[in-house]
């Protein structure tokens, strides 16, 4: 999964700092420090999300391969026992211990949830997510209308992320149950939803500010 830092995010940071952290010409150092700090935070947020997604994907792959391999070995041992080759079956069992993955479902649930939501947040931050409505924008000839359309899209996205964050946070805080195998708090499994939605909400708010500035202060005539 390729989650790379998108230059458009850095350009948005530049425009935001120029507008809201403007300083006199002789004191540009303060603004440059702010821009550099925000860019560094942006890079590290996306890098952490990328590493989490890659780690969870690798863990899922390893667990699935191990689970399938052990099942095949178990079937082989049963087949050998049925053919009267108990000695060979015992030798295989002495090398490969067949244990029940009683904790398998819990770990898979944790890894899969983290992969989906943190991966989605990483794609959202780097603007590499799939856009269903992207075919509409190129067909809008009026530049002002096109900019308004983009503003509406980011507004809807931000509203959705705010709703997702609020209700997922409530669900996470209300959860007091623990998992069966490891006795892990269920809120730990659910925490990836409010955390990832909060990250996407923050980036959506930045997009709203940038697109609003373009629409209201930089009108383009058709």
PDB file of C-alpha atoms in Angstrom:
ATOM      1  CA  UNK A   1       0.000   0.000   0.000  1.00  0.00           C
ATOM      2  CA  UNK A   2       1.708   3.212  -1.136  1.00  0.00           C
ATOM      3  CA  UNK A   3       0.940   6.110   1.190  1.00  0.00           C
ATOM      4  CA  UNK A   4       3.215   8.962   0.182  1.00  0.00           C
ATOM      5  CA  UNK A   5       3.209  12.560   1.288  1.00  0.00           C
ATOM      6  CA  UNK A   6       1.405  14.671  -1.277  1.00  0.00           C
ATOM      7  CA  UNK A   7       2.866  18.041  -2.302  1.00  0.00           C
ATOM      8  CA  UNK A   8      -0.613  19.585  -2.419  1.00  0.00           C
ATOM      9  CA  UNK A   9      -0.815  19.237   1.359  1.00  0.00           C
ATOM     10  CA  UNK A  10       2.453  21.127   1.737  1.00  0.00           C
ATOM     11  CA  UNK A  11       1.190  23.853  -0.601  1.00  0.00           C
ATOM     12  CA  UNK A  12      -1.954  24.106   1.511  1.00  0.00           C
ATOM     13  CA  UNK A  13       0.192  24.523   4.620  1.00  0.00           C
ATOM     14  CA  UNK A  14       2.142  27.288   2.883  1.00  0.00           C
ATOM     15  CA  UNK A  15      -1.053  29.164   2.004  1.00  0.00           C
ATOM     16  CA  UNK A  16      -2.518  28.763   5.497  1.00  0.00           C
ATOM     17  CA  UNK A  17       0.608  30.034   7.195  1.00  0.00           C
ATOM     18  CA  UNK A  18       0.845  32.945   4.784  1.00  0.00           C
ATOM     19  CA  UNK A  19      -2.710  33.972   5.671  1.00  0.00           C
ATOM     20  CA  UNK A  20      -3.033  33.239   9.391  1.00  0.00           C
ATOM     21  CA  UNK A  21       0.550  33.534  10.584  1.00  0.00           C
ATOM     22  CA  UNK A  22       1.560  36.513   8.474  1.00  0.00           C
ATOM     23  CA  UNK A  23       4.351  38.657   9.929  1.00  0.00           C
ATOM     24  CA  UNK A  24       6.129  41.809   8.713  1.00  0.00           C
ATOM     25  CA  UNK A  25       8.555  41.423   5.835  1.00  0.00           C
ATOM     26  CA  UNK A  26      11.572  41.853   8.087  1.00  0.00           C
ATOM     27  CA  UNK A  27      10.394  38.968  10.332  1.00  0.00           C
ATOM     28  CA  UNK A  28       9.706  36.158   7.895  1.00  0.00           C
ATOM     29  CA  UNK A  29      11.767  33.772   9.996  1.00  0.00           C
ATOM     30  CA  UNK A  30       8.869  33.117  12.390  1.00  0.00           C
ATOM     31  CA  UNK A  31       6.510  32.190   9.578  1.00  0.00           C
ATOM     32  CA  UNK A  32       9.124  29.976   7.942  1.00  0.00           C
ATOM     33  CA  UNK A  33       9.609  28.142  11.240  1.00  0.00           C
ATOM     34  CA  UNK A  34       5.841  27.616  11.525  1.00  0.00           C
ATOM     35  CA  UNK A  35       5.630  26.302   7.961  1.00  0.00           C
ATOM     36  CA  UNK A  36       8.562  23.957   8.537  1.00  0.00           C
ATOM     37  CA  UNK A  37       6.988  22.683  11.777  1.00  0.00           C
ATOM     38  CA  UNK A  38       3.611  21.984  10.156  1.00  0.00           C
ATOM     39  CA  UNK A  39       5.266  20.260   7.214  1.00  0.00           C
ATOM     40  CA  UNK A  40       7.282  18.082   9.589  1.00  0.00           C
ATOM     41  CA  UNK A  41       4.139  17.123  11.509  1.00  0.00           C
ATOM     42  CA  UNK A  42       2.367  16.337   8.240  1.00  0.00           C
ATOM     43  CA  UNK A  43       5.242  14.137   7.058  1.00  0.00           C
ATOM     44  CA  UNK A  44       5.427  12.221  10.325  1.00  0.00           C
ATOM     45  CA  UNK A  45       1.670  11.722  10.599  1.00  0.00           C
ATOM     46  CA  UNK A  46       1.558  10.175   7.136  1.00  0.00           C
ATOM     47  CA  UNK A  47       4.728   8.186   7.771  1.00  0.00           C
ATOM     48  CA  UNK A  48       3.345   6.706  11.001  1.00  0.00           C
ATOM     49  CA  UNK A  49       0.051   5.837   9.313  1.00  0.00           C
ATOM     50  CA  UNK A  50       1.957   4.187   6.479  1.00  0.00           C
ATOM     51  CA  UNK A  51       4.083   2.109   8.850  1.00  0.00           C
ATOM     52  CA  UNK A  52       1.050   1.031  10.882  1.00  0.00           C
ATOM     53  CA  UNK A  53      -0.765  -0.092   7.736  1.00  0.00           C
ATOM     54  CA  UNK A  54       2.290  -1.950   6.430  1.00  0.00           C
ATOM     55  CA  UNK A  55       2.873  -3.636   9.804  1.00  0.00           C
ATOM     56  CA  UNK A  56      -0.747  -4.747  10.123  1.00  0.00           C
ATOM     57  CA  UNK A  57      -0.767  -6.065   6.559  1.00  0.00           C
ATOM     58  CA  UNK A  58       2.435  -8.037   7.168  1.00  0.00           C
ATOM     59  CA  UNK A  59       1.073  -9.454  10.430  1.00  0.00           C
ATOM     60  CA  UNK A  60      -2.136 -10.537   8.703  1.00  0.00           C
ATOM     61  CA  UNK A  61      -0.187 -12.243   5.927  1.00  0.00           C
ATOM     62  CA  UNK A  62       2.098 -14.081   8.367  1.00  0.00           C
ATOM     63  CA  UNK A  63      -0.795 -15.229  10.562  1.00  0.00           C
ATOM     64  CA  UNK A  64      -2.847 -16.458   7.628  1.00  0.00           C
ATOM     65  CA  UNK A  65       0.102 -18.343   6.120  1.00  0.00           C
ATOM     66  CA  UNK A  66       0.937 -19.897   9.506  1.00  0.00           C
ATOM     67  CA  UNK A  67      -2.663 -20.892  10.137  1.00  0.00           C
ATOM     68  CA  UNK A  68      -3.058 -22.502   6.701  1.00  0.00           C
ATOM     69  CA  UNK A  69       0.307 -24.275   6.976  1.00  0.00           C
ATOM     70  CA  UNK A  70      -0.519 -25.778  10.365  1.00  0.00           C
ATOM     71  CA  UNK A  71      -3.893 -26.982   9.120  1.00  0.00           C
ATOM     72  CA  UNK A  72      -2.248 -28.659   6.144  1.00  0.00           C
ATOM     73  CA  UNK A  73       0.325 -30.306   8.404  1.00  0.00           C
ATOM     74  CA  UNK A  74      -2.442 -31.494  10.727  1.00  0.00           C
ATOM     75  CA  UNK A  75      -4.328 -32.987   7.775  1.00  0.00           C
ATOM     76  CA  UNK A  76      -1.111 -34.682   6.624  1.00  0.00           C
ATOM     77  CA  UNK A  77      -0.582 -36.209  10.071  1.00  0.00           C
ATOM     78  CA  UNK A  78      -4.137 -37.533  10.142  1.00  0.00           C
ATOM     79  CA  UNK A  79      -3.663 -38.992   6.662  1.00  0.00           C
ATOM     80  CA  UNK A  80      -0.426 -40.721   7.691  1.00  0.00           C
ATOM     81  CA  UNK A  81      -2.084 -42.160  10.783  1.00  0.00           C
ATOM     82  CA  UNK A  82      -4.903 -43.476   8.630  1.00  0.00           C
ATOM     83  CA  UNK A  83      -2.378 -45.175   6.343  1.00  0.00           C
ATOM     84  CA  UNK A  84      -0.663 -46.879   9.248  1.00  0.00           C
ATOM     85  CA  UNK A  85       2.395 -44.627   9.164  1.00  0.00           C
ATOM     86  CA  UNK A  86       2.230 -43.610  12.811  1.00  0.00           C
ATOM     87  CA  UNK A  87       6.007 -43.384  13.058  1.00  0.00           C
ATOM     88  CA  UNK A  88       6.236 -40.778  10.307  1.00  0.00           C
ATOM     89  CA  UNK A  89       3.290 -38.884  11.771  1.00  0.00           C
ATOM     90  CA  UNK A  90       4.922 -38.877  15.209  1.00  0.00           C
ATOM     91  CA  UNK A  91       8.195 -37.648  13.723  1.00  0.00           C
ATOM     92  CA  UNK A  92       6.419 -34.749  12.035  1.00  0.00           C
ATOM     93  CA  UNK A  93       4.589 -33.902  15.263  1.00  0.00           C
ATOM     94  CA  UNK A  94       7.871 -33.865  17.156  1.00  0.00           C
ATOM     95  CA  UNK A  95       9.246 -31.268  14.746  1.00  0.00           C
ATOM     96  CA  UNK A  96       6.106 -29.181  14.239  1.00  0.00           C
ATOM     97  CA  UNK A  97       3.961 -28.721  17.322  1.00  0.00           C
ATOM     98  CA  UNK A  98       0.313 -28.428  16.361  1.00  0.00           C
ATOM     99  CA  UNK A  99      -1.343 -25.899  18.620  1.00  0.00           C
ATOM    100  CA  UNK A 100      -4.805 -24.453  18.410  1.00  0.00           C
ATOM    101  CA  UNK A 101      -4.849 -20.776  17.466  1.00  0.00           C
ATOM    102  CA  UNK A 102      -7.451 -19.925  20.093  1.00  0.00           C
ATOM    103  CA  UNK A 103      -6.341 -16.300  19.943  1.00  0.00           C
ATOM    104  CA  UNK A 104      -6.380 -16.148  16.135  1.00  0.00           C
ATOM    105  CA  UNK A 105      -9.705 -14.318  15.708  1.00  0.00           C
ATOM    106  CA  UNK A 106      -8.814 -11.586  18.197  1.00  0.00           C
ATOM    107  CA  UNK A 107      -5.482 -10.774  16.586  1.00  0.00           C
ATOM    108  CA  UNK A 108      -7.001 -10.859  13.101  1.00  0.00           C
ATOM    109  CA  UNK A 109      -9.755  -8.474  14.207  1.00  0.00           C
ATOM    110  CA  UNK A 110      -7.242  -6.047  15.700  1.00  0.00           C
ATOM    111  CA  UNK A 111      -4.905  -6.133  12.691  1.00  0.00           C
ATOM    112  CA  UNK A 112      -7.663  -5.878  10.108  1.00  0.00           C
ATOM    113  CA  UNK A 113      -9.400  -2.950  11.829  1.00  0.00           C
ATOM    114  CA  UNK A 114      -6.124  -1.052  12.189  1.00  0.00           C
ATOM    115  CA  UNK A 115      -5.172  -1.782   8.573  1.00  0.00           C
ATOM    116  CA  UNK A 116      -8.494  -0.538   7.198  1.00  0.00           C
ATOM    117  CA  UNK A 117      -8.905   2.647   9.237  1.00  0.00           C
ATOM    118  CA  UNK A 118      -5.301   3.798   9.570  1.00  0.00           C
ATOM    119  CA  UNK A 119      -4.718   2.912   5.924  1.00  0.00           C
ATOM    120  CA  UNK A 120      -7.778   4.960   4.951  1.00  0.00           C
ATOM    121  CA  UNK A 121      -6.502   7.881   7.025  1.00  0.00           C
ATOM    122  CA  UNK A 122      -3.107   7.677   5.338  1.00  0.00           C
ATOM    123  CA  UNK A 123      -4.694   7.720   1.893  1.00  0.00           C
ATOM    124  CA  UNK A 124      -6.944  10.593   2.937  1.00  0.00           C
ATOM    125  CA  UNK A 125      -4.047  12.707   4.181  1.00  0.00           C
ATOM    126  CA  UNK A 126      -2.004  12.139   1.031  1.00  0.00           C
ATOM    127  CA  UNK A 127      -5.067  12.620  -1.210  1.00  0.00           C
ATOM    128  CA  UNK A 128      -4.593   9.223  -2.847  1.00  0.00           C
ATOM    129  CA  UNK A 129      -7.995   7.830  -1.921  1.00  0.00           C
ATOM    130  CA  UNK A 130     -10.461   6.839  -4.627  1.00  0.00           C
ATOM    131  CA  UNK A 131     -12.836   9.676  -5.522  1.00  0.00           C
ATOM    132  CA  UNK A 132     -16.145   8.481  -6.913  1.00  0.00           C
ATOM    133  CA  UNK A 133     -17.235  11.945  -8.012  1.00  0.00           C
ATOM    134  CA  UNK A 134     -13.959  12.982  -9.607  1.00  0.00           C
ATOM    135  CA  UNK A 135     -15.456  12.524 -13.082  1.00  0.00           C
ATOM    136  CA  UNK A 136     -17.766  15.496 -12.459  1.00  0.00           C
ATOM    137  CA  UNK A 137     -15.135  18.172 -11.846  1.00  0.00           C
ATOM    138  CA  UNK A 138     -13.419  17.955 -15.275  1.00  0.00           C
ATOM    139  CA  UNK A 139     -16.819  18.410 -16.962  1.00  0.00           C
ATOM    140  CA  UNK A 140     -17.552  21.720 -15.226  1.00  0.00           C
ATOM    141  CA  UNK A 141     -16.409  24.460 -17.600  1.00  0.00           C
ATOM    142  CA  UNK A 142     -17.097  27.460 -15.361  1.00  0.00           C
ATOM    143  CA  UNK A 143     -14.086  27.843 -13.068  1.00  0.00           C
ATOM    144  CA  UNK A 144     -16.062  29.571 -10.304  1.00  0.00           C
ATOM    145  CA  UNK A 145     -18.655  26.798 -10.353  1.00  0.00           C
ATOM    146  CA  UNK A 146     -15.907  24.189 -10.354  1.00  0.00           C
ATOM    147  CA  UNK A 147     -14.321  25.794  -7.299  1.00  0.00           C
ATOM    148  CA  UNK A 148     -17.711  25.907  -5.565  1.00  0.00           C
ATOM    149  CA  UNK A 149     -18.196  22.212  -6.339  1.00  0.00           C
ATOM    150  CA  UNK A 150     -14.833  21.392  -4.742  1.00  0.00           C
ATOM    151  CA  UNK A 151     -15.792  23.414  -1.674  1.00  0.00           C
ATOM    152  CA  UNK A 152     -19.068  21.517  -1.317  1.00  0.00           C
ATOM    153  CA  UNK A 153     -17.227  18.201  -1.580  1.00  0.00           C
ATOM    154  CA  UNK A 154     -14.773  19.033   1.201  1.00  0.00           C
ATOM    155  CA  UNK A 155     -17.623  20.354   3.372  1.00  0.00           C
ATOM    156  CA  UNK A 156     -19.568  17.109   2.986  1.00  0.00           C
ATOM    157  CA  UNK A 157     -16.408  15.128   3.702  1.00  0.00           C
ATOM    158  CA  UNK A 158     -15.725  17.104   6.868  1.00  0.00           C
ATOM    159  CA  UNK A 159     -19.308  16.662   8.098  1.00  0.00           C
ATOM    160  CA  UNK A 160     -19.110  12.921   7.522  1.00  0.00           C
ATOM    161  CA  UNK A 161     -15.778  12.687   9.361  1.00  0.00           C
ATOM    162  CA  UNK A 162     -17.140  14.730  12.262  1.00  0.00           C
ATOM    163  CA  UNK A 163     -20.141  12.397  12.603  1.00  0.00           C
ATOM    164  CA  UNK A 164     -17.929   9.318  12.336  1.00  0.00           C
ATOM    165  CA  UNK A 165     -15.536  10.682  14.954  1.00  0.00           C
ATOM    166  CA  UNK A 166     -18.273  11.648  17.415  1.00  0.00           C
ATOM    167  CA  UNK A 167     -20.213   8.394  17.362  1.00  0.00           C
ATOM    168  CA  UNK A 168     -17.145   6.144  17.208  1.00  0.00           C
ATOM    169  CA  UNK A 169     -15.699   8.016  20.194  1.00  0.00           C
ATOM    170  CA  UNK A 170     -18.930   7.513  22.150  1.00  0.00           C
ATOM    171  CA  UNK A 171     -18.935   3.812  21.282  1.00  0.00           C
ATOM    172  CA  UNK A 172     -15.288   3.434  22.275  1.00  0.00           C
ATOM    173  CA  UNK A 173     -15.728   5.185  25.627  1.00  0.00           C
ATOM    174  CA  UNK A 174     -18.826   3.144  26.484  1.00  0.00           C
ATOM    175  CA  UNK A 175     -17.136  -0.202  25.848  1.00  0.00           C
ATOM    176  CA  UNK A 176     -16.105  -2.005  29.041  1.00  0.00           C
ATOM    177  CA  UNK A 177     -15.822  -5.551  27.709  1.00  0.00           C
ATOM    178  CA  UNK A 178     -12.588  -7.501  27.310  1.00  0.00           C
ATOM    179  CA  UNK A 179     -11.554 -10.075  24.730  1.00  0.00           C
ATOM    180  CA  UNK A 180     -11.751 -13.774  25.550  1.00  0.00           C
ATOM    181  CA  UNK A 181      -8.198 -14.923  24.868  1.00  0.00           C
ATOM    182  CA  UNK A 182      -5.910 -12.046  25.836  1.00  0.00           C
ATOM    183  CA  UNK A 183      -8.330 -10.111  28.060  1.00  0.00           C
ATOM    184  CA  UNK A 184      -7.655  -6.989  25.999  1.00  0.00           C
ATOM    185  CA  UNK A 185     -10.009  -4.078  26.535  1.00  0.00           C
ATOM    186  CA  UNK A 186     -12.418  -3.856  23.624  1.00  0.00           C
ATOM    187  CA  UNK A 187     -11.936  -0.096  23.452  1.00  0.00           C
ATOM    188  CA  UNK A 188      -8.369  -0.757  22.305  1.00  0.00           C
ATOM    189  CA  UNK A 189      -9.744  -2.617  19.282  1.00  0.00           C
ATOM    190  CA  UNK A 190     -12.243   0.166  18.569  1.00  0.00           C
ATOM    191  CA  UNK A 191      -9.861   3.090  19.169  1.00  0.00           C
ATOM    192  CA  UNK A 192      -8.566   3.017  15.592  1.00  0.00           C
ATOM    193  CA  UNK A 193     -11.925   4.370  14.385  1.00  0.00           C
ATOM    194  CA  UNK A 194     -12.062   7.661  16.366  1.00  0.00           C
ATOM    195  CA  UNK A 195      -8.316   8.236  16.011  1.00  0.00           C
ATOM    196  CA  UNK A 196      -8.295   7.796  12.234  1.00  0.00           C
ATOM    197  CA  UNK A 197     -11.521   9.780  11.771  1.00  0.00           C
ATOM    198  CA  UNK A 198     -10.099  12.637  13.865  1.00  0.00           C
ATOM    199  CA  UNK A 199      -7.002  12.739  11.672  1.00  0.00           C
ATOM    200  CA  UNK A 200      -9.152  12.802   8.536  1.00  0.00           C
ATOM    201  CA  UNK A 201     -11.376  15.495  10.076  1.00  0.00           C
ATOM    202  CA  UNK A 202      -8.380  17.743  10.768  1.00  0.00           C
ATOM    203  CA  UNK A 203      -7.140  17.382   7.202  1.00  0.00           C
ATOM    204  CA  UNK A 204     -10.673  18.014   5.921  1.00  0.00           C
ATOM    205  CA  UNK A 205     -10.853  21.263   7.915  1.00  0.00           C
ATOM    206  CA  UNK A 206      -7.563  22.340   6.345  1.00  0.00           C
ATOM    207  CA  UNK A 207      -9.041  21.568   2.914  1.00  0.00           C
ATOM    208  CA  UNK A 208     -12.136  23.643   3.743  1.00  0.00           C
ATOM    209  CA  UNK A 209     -10.007  26.649   4.693  1.00  0.00           C
ATOM    210  CA  UNK A 210      -7.912  26.353   1.545  1.00  0.00           C
ATOM    211  CA  UNK A 211     -10.871  25.838  -0.809  1.00  0.00           C
ATOM    212  CA  UNK A 212     -12.845  28.655   0.863  1.00  0.00           C
ATOM    213  CA  UNK A 213      -9.939  31.028   0.374  1.00  0.00           C
ATOM    214  CA  UNK A 214      -9.761  30.061  -3.298  1.00  0.00           C
ATOM    215  CA  UNK A 215     -13.497  30.494  -3.826  1.00  0.00           C
ATOM    216  CA  UNK A 216     -14.110  33.738  -1.921  1.00  0.00           C
ATOM    217  CA  UNK A 217     -10.833  35.572  -2.401  1.00  0.00           C
ATOM    218  CA  UNK A 218      -9.503  34.253  -5.693  1.00  0.00           C
ATOM    219  CA  UNK A 219     -12.478  34.230  -8.072  1.00  0.00           C
ATOM    220  CA  UNK A 220     -11.667  33.078 -11.578  1.00  0.00           C
ATOM    221  CA  UNK A 221     -13.833  34.180 -14.440  1.00  0.00           C
ATOM    222  CA  UNK A 222     -14.821  31.611 -17.103  1.00  0.00           C
TER     223      UNK A 222
END
